[in-house]
CSV table of N, CA and C in Angstrom, one decimal:
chain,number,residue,atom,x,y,z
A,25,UNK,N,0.8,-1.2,0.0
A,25,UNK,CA,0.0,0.0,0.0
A,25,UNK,C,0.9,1.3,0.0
A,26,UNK,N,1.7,1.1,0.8
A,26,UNK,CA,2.7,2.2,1.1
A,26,UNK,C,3.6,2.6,-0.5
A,27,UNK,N,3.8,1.4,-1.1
A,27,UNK,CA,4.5,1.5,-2.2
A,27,UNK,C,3.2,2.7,-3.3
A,28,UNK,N,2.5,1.8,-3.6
A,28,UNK,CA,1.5,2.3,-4.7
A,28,UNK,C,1.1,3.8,-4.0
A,29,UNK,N,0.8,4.2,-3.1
A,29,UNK,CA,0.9,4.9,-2.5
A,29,UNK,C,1.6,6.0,-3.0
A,30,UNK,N,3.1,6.4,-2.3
A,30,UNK,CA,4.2,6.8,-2.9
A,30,UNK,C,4.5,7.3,-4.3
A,31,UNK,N,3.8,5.8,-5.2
A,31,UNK,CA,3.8,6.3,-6.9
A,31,UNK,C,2.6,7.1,-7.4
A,32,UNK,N,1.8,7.1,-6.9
A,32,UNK,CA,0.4,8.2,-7.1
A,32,UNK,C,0.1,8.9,-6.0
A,33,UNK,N,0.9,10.0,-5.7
A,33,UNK,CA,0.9,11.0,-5.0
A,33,UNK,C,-0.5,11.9,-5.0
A,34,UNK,N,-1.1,11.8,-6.0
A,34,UNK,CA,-2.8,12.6,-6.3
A,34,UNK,C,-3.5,12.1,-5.6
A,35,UNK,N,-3.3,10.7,-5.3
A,35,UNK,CA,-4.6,9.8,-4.8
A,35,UNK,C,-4.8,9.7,-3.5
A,36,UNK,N,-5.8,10.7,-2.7
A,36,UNK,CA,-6.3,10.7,-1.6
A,36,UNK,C,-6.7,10.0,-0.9
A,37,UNK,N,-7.1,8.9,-1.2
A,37,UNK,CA,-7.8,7.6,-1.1
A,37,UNK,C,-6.9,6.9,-0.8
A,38,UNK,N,-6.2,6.4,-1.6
A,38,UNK,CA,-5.0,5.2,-1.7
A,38,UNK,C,-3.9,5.8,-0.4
A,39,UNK,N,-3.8,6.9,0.0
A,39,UNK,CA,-3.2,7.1,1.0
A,39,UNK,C,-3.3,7.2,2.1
A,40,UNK,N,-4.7,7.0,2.0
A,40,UNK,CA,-5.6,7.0,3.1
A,40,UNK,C,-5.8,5.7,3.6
A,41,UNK,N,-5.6,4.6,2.9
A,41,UNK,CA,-5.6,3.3,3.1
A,41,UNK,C,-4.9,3.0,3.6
A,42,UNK,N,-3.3,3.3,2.9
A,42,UNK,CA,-2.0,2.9,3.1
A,42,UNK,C,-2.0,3.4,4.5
A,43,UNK,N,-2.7,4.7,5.0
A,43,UNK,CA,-1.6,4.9,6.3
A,43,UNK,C,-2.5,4.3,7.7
A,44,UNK,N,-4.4,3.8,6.9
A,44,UNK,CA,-5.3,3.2,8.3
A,44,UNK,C,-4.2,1.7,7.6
A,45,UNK,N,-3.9,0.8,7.1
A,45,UNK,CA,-2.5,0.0,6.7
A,45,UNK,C,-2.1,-0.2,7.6
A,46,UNK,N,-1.2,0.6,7.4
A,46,UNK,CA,0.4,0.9,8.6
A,46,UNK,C,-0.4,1.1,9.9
A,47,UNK,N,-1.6,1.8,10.5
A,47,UNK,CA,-1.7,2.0,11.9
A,47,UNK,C,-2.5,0.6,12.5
A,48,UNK,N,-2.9,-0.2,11.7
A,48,UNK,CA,-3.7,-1.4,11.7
A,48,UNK,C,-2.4,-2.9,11.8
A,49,UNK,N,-1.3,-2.5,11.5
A,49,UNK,CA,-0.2,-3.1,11.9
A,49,UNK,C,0.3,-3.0,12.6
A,50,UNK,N,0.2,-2.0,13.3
A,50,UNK,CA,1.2,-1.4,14.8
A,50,UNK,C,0.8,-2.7,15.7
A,51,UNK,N,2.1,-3.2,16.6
A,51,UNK,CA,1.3,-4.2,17.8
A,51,UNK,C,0.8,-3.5,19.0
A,52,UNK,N,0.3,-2.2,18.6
A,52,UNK,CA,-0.3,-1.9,20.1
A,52,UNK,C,-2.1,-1.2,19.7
A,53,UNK,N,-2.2,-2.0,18.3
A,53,UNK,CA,-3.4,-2.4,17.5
A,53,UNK,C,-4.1,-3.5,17.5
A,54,UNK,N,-3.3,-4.6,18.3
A,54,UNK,CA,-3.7,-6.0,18.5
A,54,UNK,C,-4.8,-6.1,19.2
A,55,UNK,N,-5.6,-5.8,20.5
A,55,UNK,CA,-6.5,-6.2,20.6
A,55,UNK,C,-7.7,-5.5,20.1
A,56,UNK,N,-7.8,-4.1,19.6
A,56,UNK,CA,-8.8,-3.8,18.7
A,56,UNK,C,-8.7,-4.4,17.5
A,57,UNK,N,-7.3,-5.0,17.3
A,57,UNK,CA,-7.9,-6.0,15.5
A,57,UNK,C,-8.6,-6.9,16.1
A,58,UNK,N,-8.6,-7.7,17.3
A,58,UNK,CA,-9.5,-8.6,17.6
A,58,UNK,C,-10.6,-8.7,17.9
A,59,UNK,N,-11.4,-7.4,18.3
A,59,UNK,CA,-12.5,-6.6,18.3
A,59,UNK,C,-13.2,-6.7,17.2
A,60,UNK,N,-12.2,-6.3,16.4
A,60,UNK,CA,-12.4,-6.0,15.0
A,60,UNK,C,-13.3,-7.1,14.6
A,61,UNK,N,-12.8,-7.8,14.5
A,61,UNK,CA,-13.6,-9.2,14.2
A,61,UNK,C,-15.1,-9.3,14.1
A,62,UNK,N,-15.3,-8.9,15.8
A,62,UNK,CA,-16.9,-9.4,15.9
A,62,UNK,C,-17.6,-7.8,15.8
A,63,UNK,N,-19.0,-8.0,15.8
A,63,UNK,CA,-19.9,-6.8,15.5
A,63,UNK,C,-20.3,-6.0,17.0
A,64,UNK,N,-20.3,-4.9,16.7
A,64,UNK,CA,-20.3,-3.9,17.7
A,64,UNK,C,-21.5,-4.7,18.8
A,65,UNK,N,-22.6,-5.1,18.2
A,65,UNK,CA,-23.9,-5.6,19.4
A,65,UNK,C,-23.2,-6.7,20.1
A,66,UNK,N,-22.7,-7.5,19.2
A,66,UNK,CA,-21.9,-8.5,20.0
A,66,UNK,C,-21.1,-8.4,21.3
A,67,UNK,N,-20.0,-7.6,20.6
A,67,UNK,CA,-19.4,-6.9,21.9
A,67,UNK,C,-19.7,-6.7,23.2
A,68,UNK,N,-20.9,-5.3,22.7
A,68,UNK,CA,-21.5,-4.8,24.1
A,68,UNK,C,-22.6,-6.2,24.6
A,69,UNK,N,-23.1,-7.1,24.0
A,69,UNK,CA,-23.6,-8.4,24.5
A,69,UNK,C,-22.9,-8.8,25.6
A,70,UNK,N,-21.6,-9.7,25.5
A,70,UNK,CA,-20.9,-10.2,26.0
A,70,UNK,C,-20.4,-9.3,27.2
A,71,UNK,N,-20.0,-8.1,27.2
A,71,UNK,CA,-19.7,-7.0,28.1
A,71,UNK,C,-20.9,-7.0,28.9
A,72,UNK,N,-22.2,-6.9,28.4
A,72,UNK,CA,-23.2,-6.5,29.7
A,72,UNK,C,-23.5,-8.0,30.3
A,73,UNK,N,-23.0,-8.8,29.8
A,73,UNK,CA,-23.0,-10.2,30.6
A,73,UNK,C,-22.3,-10.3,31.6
A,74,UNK,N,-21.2,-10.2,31.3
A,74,UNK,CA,-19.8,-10.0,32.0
A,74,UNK,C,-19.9,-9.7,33.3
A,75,UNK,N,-20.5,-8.1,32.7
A,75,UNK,CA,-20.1,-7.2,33.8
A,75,UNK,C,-21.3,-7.6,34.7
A,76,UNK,N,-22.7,-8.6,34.3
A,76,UNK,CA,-23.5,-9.0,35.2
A,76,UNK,C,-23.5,-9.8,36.0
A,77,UNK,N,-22.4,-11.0,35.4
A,77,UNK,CA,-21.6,-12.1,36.2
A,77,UNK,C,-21.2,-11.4,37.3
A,78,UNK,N,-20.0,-10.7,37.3
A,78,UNK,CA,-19.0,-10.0,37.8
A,78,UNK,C,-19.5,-9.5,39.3
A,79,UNK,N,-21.1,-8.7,38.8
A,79,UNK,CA,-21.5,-7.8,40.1
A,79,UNK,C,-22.3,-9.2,40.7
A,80,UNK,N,-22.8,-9.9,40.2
A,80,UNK,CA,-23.6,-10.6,41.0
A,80,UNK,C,-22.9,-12.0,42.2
A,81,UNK,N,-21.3,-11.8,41.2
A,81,UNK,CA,-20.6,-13.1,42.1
A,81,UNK,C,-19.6,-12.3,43.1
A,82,UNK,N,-19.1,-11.5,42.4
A,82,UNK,CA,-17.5,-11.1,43.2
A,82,UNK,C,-17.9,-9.6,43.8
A,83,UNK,N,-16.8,-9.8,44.8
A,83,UNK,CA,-17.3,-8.6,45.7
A,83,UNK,C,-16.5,-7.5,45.0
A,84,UNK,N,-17.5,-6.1,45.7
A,84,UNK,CA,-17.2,-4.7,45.3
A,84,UNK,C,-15.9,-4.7,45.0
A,85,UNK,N,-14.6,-4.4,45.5
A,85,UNK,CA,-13.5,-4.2,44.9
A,85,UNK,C,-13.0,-4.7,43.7
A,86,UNK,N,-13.7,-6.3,43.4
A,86,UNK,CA,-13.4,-7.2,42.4
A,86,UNK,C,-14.4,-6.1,41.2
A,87,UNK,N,-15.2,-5.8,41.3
A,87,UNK,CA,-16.2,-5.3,40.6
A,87,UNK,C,-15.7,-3.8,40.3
A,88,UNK,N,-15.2,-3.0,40.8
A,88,UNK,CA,-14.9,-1.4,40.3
A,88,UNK,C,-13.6,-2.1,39.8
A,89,UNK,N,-12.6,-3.3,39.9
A,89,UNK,CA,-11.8,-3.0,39.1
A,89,UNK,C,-11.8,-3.3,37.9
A,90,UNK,N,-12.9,-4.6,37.5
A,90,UNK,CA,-13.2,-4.8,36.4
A,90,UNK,C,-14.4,-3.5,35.5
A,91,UNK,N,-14.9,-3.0,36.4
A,91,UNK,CA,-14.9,-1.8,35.4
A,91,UNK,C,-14.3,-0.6,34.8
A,92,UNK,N,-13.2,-0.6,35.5
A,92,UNK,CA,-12.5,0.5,35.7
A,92,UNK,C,-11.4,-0.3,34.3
A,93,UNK,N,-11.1,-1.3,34.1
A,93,UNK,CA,-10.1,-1.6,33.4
A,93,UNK,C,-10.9,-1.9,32.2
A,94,UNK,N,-12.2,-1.9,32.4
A,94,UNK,CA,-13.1,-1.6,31.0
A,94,UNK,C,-13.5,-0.8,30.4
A,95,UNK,N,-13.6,0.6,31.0
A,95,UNK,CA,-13.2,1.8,31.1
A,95,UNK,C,-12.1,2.3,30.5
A,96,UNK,N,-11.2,1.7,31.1
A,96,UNK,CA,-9.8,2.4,30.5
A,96,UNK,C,-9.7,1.9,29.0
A,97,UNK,N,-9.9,0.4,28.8
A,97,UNK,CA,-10.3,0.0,27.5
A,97,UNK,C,-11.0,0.9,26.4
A,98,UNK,N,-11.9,1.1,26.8
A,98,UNK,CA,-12.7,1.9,26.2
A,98,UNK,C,-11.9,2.8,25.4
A,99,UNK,N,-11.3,3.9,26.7
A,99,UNK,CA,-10.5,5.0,26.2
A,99,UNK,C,-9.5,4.6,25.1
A,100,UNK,N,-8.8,3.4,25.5
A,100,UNK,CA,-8.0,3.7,24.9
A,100,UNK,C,-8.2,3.1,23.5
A,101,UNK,N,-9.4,2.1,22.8
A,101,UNK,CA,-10.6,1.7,21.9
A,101,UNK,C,-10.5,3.6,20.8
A,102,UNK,N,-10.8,3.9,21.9
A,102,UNK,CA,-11.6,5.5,21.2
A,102,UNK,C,-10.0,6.3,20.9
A,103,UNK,N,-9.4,6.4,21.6
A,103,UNK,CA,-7.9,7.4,21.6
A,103,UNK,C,-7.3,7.1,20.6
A,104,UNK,N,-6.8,5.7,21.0
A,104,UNK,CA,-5.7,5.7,20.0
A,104,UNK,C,-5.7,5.4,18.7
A,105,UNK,N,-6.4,4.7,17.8
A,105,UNK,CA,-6.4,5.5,16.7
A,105,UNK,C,-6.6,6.7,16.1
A,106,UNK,N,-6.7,7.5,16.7
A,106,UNK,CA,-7.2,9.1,16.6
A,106,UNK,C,-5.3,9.5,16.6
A,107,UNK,N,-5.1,9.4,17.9
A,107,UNK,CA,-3.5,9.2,18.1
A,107,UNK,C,-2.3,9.0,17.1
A,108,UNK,N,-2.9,8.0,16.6
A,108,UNK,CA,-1.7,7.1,15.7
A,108,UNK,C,-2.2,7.3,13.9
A,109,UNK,N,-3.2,7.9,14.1
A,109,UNK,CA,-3.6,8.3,12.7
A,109,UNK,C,-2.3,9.9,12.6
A,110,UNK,N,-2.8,10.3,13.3
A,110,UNK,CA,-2.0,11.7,13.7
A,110,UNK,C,-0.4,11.5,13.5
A,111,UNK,N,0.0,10.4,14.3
A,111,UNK,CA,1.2,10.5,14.0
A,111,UNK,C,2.0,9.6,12.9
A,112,UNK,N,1.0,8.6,12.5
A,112,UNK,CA,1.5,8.0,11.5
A,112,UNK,C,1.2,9.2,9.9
A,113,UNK,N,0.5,10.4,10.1
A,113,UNK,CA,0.0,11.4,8.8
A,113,UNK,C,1.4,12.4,9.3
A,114,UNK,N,2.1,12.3,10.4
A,114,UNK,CA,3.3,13.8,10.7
A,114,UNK,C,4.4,12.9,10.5
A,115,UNK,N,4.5,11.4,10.4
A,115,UNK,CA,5.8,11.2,10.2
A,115,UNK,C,5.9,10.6,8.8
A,116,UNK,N,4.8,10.6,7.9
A,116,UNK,CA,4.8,10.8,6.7
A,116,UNK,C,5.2,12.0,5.6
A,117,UNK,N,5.2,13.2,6.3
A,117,UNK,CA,5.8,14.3,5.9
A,117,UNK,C,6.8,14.4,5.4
């Protein structure tokens, strides 16, 4: 991608690929590629189960930390390719 890329410099699209590409390769993309996989309802399926297990068996402390690290998830779900789109577009310059 990065090649063809490179040789059609016009093409907004094609570089647009190449660089979601390269940020979809990074290994600190791994577990949203595995996300990736399944469909957003799914996801939050399994999460509201989870987290229903969770409250109903394990005590409070067990319980804010599993949300809190689901949470952080989240953020970092939503951040970082925002992040790494940015930096993978400034160190293409």
């Amino acid at each position: 991608m990065r090649r063809a890329a490179a040789t059609n410099l016009d093409d907004r699209e094609l570089a647009l690929a190449a660089r979601r590409a390269a940020i979809a390769m990074l290994p600190v993309m791994w577990p949203l590629r595995l996300l990736s996989r399944f469909a957003w309802w799914q996801v939050a399926l399994v999460t509201f189960v989870a987290l229903r297990l969770v409250r109903a068996t394990m005590p409070e402390p067990v319980q804010i930390t599993v949300a809190a690290v689901w949470v952080a998830f989240l953020v970092y779900s939503w951040a970082l390719p925002a992040v790494l789109t940015a930096w993978v577009k400034r160190r293409a310059r």
